[in-house]
mmCIF file of C-alpha atoms in Angstrom:
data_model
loop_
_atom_site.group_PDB
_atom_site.id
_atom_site.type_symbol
_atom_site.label_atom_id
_atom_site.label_comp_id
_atom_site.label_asym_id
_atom_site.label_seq_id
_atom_site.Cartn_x
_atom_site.Cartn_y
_atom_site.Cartn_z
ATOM 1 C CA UNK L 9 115.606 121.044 95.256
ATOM 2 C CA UNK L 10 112.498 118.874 94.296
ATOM 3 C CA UNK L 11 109.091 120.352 95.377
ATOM 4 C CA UNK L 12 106.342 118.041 94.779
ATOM 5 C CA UNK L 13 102.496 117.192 95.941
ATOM 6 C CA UNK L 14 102.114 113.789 98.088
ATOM 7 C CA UNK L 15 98.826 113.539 99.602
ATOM 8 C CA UNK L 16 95.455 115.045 99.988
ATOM 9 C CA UNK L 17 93.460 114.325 103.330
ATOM 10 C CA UNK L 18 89.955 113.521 103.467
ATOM 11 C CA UNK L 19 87.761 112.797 106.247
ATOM 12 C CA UNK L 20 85.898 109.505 105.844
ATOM 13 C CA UNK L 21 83.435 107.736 107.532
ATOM 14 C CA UNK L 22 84.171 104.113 106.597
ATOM 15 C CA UNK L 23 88.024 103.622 105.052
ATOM 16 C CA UNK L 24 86.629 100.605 103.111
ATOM 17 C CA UNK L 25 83.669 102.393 101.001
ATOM 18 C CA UNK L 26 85.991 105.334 100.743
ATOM 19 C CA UNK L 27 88.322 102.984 99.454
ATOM 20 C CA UNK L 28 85.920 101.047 97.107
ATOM 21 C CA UNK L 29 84.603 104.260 95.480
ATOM 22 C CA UNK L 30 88.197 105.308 94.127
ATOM 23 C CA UNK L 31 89.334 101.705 93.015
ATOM 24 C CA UNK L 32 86.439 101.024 91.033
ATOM 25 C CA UNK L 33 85.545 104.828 89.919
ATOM 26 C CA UNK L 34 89.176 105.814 89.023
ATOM 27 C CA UNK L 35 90.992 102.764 89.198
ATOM 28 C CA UNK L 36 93.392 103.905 92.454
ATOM 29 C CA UNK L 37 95.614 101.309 93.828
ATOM 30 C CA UNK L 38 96.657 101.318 97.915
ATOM 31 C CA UNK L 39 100.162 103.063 98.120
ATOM 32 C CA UNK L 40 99.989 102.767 101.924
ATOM 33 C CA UNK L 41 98.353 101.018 104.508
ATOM 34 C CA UNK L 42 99.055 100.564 107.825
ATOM 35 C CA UNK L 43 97.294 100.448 111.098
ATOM 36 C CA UNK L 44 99.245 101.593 114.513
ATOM 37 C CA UNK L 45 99.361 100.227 117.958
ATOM 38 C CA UNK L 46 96.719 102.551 119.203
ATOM 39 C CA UNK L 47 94.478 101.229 116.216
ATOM 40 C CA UNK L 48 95.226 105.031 113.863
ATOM 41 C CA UNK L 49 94.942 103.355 110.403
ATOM 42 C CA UNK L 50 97.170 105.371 107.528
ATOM 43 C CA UNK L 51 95.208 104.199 104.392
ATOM 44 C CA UNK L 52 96.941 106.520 101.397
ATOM 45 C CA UNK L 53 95.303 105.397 97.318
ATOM 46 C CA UNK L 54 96.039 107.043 94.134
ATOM 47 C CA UNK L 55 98.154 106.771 91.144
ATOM 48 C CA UNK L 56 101.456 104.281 91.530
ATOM 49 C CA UNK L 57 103.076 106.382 88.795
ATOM 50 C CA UNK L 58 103.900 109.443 90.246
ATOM 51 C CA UNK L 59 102.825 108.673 94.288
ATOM 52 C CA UNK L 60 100.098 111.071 94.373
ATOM 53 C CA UNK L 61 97.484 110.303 96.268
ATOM 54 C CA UNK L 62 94.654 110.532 98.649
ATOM 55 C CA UNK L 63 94.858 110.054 102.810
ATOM 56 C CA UNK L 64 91.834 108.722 104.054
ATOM 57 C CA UNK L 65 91.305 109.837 107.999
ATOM 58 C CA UNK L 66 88.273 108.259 109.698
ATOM 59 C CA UNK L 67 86.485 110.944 111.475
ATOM 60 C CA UNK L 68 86.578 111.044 114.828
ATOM 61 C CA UNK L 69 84.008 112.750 116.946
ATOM 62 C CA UNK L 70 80.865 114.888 116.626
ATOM 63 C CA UNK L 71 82.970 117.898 115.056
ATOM 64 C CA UNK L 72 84.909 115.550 112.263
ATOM 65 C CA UNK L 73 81.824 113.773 111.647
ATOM 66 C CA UNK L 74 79.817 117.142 110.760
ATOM 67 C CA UNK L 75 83.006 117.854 108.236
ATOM 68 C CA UNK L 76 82.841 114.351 106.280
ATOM 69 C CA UNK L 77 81.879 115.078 102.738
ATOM 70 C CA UNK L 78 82.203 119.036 103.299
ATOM 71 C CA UNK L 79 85.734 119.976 103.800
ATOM 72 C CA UNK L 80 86.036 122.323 101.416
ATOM 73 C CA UNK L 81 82.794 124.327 102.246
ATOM 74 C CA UNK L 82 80.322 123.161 99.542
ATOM 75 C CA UNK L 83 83.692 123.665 96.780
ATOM 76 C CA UNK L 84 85.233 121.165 95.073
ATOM 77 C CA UNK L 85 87.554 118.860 96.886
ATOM 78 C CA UNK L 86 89.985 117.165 94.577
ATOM 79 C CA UNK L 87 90.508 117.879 90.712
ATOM 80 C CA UNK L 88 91.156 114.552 88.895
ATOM 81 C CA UNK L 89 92.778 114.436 85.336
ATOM 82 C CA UNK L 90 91.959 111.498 83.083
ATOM 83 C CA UNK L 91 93.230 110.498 79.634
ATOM 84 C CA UNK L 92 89.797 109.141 78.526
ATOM 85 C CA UNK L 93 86.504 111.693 80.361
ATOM 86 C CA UNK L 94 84.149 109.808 77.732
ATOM 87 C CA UNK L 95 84.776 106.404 79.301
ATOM 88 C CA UNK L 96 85.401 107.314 82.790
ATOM 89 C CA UNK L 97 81.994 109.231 82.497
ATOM 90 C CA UNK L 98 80.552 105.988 80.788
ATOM 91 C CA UNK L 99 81.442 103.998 83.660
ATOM 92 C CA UNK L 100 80.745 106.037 86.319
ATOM 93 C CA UNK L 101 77.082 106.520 84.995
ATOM 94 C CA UNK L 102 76.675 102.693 84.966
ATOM 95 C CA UNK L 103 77.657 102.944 88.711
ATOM 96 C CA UNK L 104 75.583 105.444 89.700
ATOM 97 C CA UNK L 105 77.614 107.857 90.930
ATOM 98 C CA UNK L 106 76.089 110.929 91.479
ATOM 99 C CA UNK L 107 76.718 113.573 88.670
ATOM 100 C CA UNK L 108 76.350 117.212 89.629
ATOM 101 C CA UNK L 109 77.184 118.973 86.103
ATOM 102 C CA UNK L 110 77.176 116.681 83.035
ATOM 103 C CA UNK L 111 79.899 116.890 80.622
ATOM 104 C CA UNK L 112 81.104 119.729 78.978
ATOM 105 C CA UNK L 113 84.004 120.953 76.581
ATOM 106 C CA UNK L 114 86.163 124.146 75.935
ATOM 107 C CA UNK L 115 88.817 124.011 73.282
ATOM 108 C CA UNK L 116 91.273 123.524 76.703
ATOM 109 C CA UNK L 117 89.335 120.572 78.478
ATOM 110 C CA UNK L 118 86.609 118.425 78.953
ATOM 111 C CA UNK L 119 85.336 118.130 82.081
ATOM 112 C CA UNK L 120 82.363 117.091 84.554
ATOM 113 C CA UNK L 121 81.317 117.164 88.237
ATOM 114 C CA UNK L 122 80.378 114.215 90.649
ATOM 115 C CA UNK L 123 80.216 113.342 93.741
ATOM 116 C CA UNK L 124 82.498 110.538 96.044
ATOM 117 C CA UNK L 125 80.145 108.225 98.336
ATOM 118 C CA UNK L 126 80.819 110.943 101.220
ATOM 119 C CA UNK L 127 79.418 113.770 99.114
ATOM 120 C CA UNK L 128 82.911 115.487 98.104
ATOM 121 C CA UNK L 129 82.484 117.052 94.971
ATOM 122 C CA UNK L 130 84.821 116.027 92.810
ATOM 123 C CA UNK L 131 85.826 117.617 89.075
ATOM 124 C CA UNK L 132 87.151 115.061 86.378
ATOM 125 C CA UNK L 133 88.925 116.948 83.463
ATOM 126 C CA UNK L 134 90.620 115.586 80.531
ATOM 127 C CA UNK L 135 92.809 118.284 78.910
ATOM 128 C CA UNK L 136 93.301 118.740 75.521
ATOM 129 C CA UNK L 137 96.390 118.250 73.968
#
């Protein structure tokens, strides 16, 4: 038996910004997209390698709507690994993206804190070794 992560869900406003912000931030492709007969669009982007990936749900109603950007309670909502932090954090900079905490480095990781255009923090680590 195989055990394995597929998706994390989060709550979006607008599934085209969303969808922007992780394409050109963190270079996400679509691994699913598809819009029912009732109009529910399934919009799933991450990494093609190994299928991981993030859901997308448009919010629907006053109660969603007051969660967008605050799922996780003011915490971080998704921890995402890169192979180069110093260009990643380059880029993202020249974006404007909003940084929370700036770069730092342990001998395990390198790491920083920023925020997705709904105000999910995010933490981007690059581990050592």
């Amino acid at each position: 038996m195989r055990n394995y992560l597929g998706r994390m869900v989060l709550l979006v406003r607008d599934y085209e910004i969303a969808s922007q912000f992780y394409e050109e931030n963190f270079g996400f492709q679509v691994l699913f997209d598809q819009t029912t007969k009732d109009g529910q669009r399934f919009l799933h982007l991450g990494d093609k390698e190994n299928n991981f990936g993030i859901w997308f749900l448009k919010a629907e109603g006053k109660e969603q709507e007051q969660l967008v950007g605050n799922q996780t309670g003011g915490q971080p909502a998704l921890v995402i690994n890169t192979s180069n932090i110093q260009e990643l954090y380059k880029n993202m900079k020249s974006n404007e993206v909003k940084i929370k905490q700036e770069l730092e480095s342990t001998p395990e990781y390198t790491f920083f804190h920023c925020f997705d255009n709904e105000g999910n923090e995010l933490v981007v680590t690059e581990l050592q070794g």
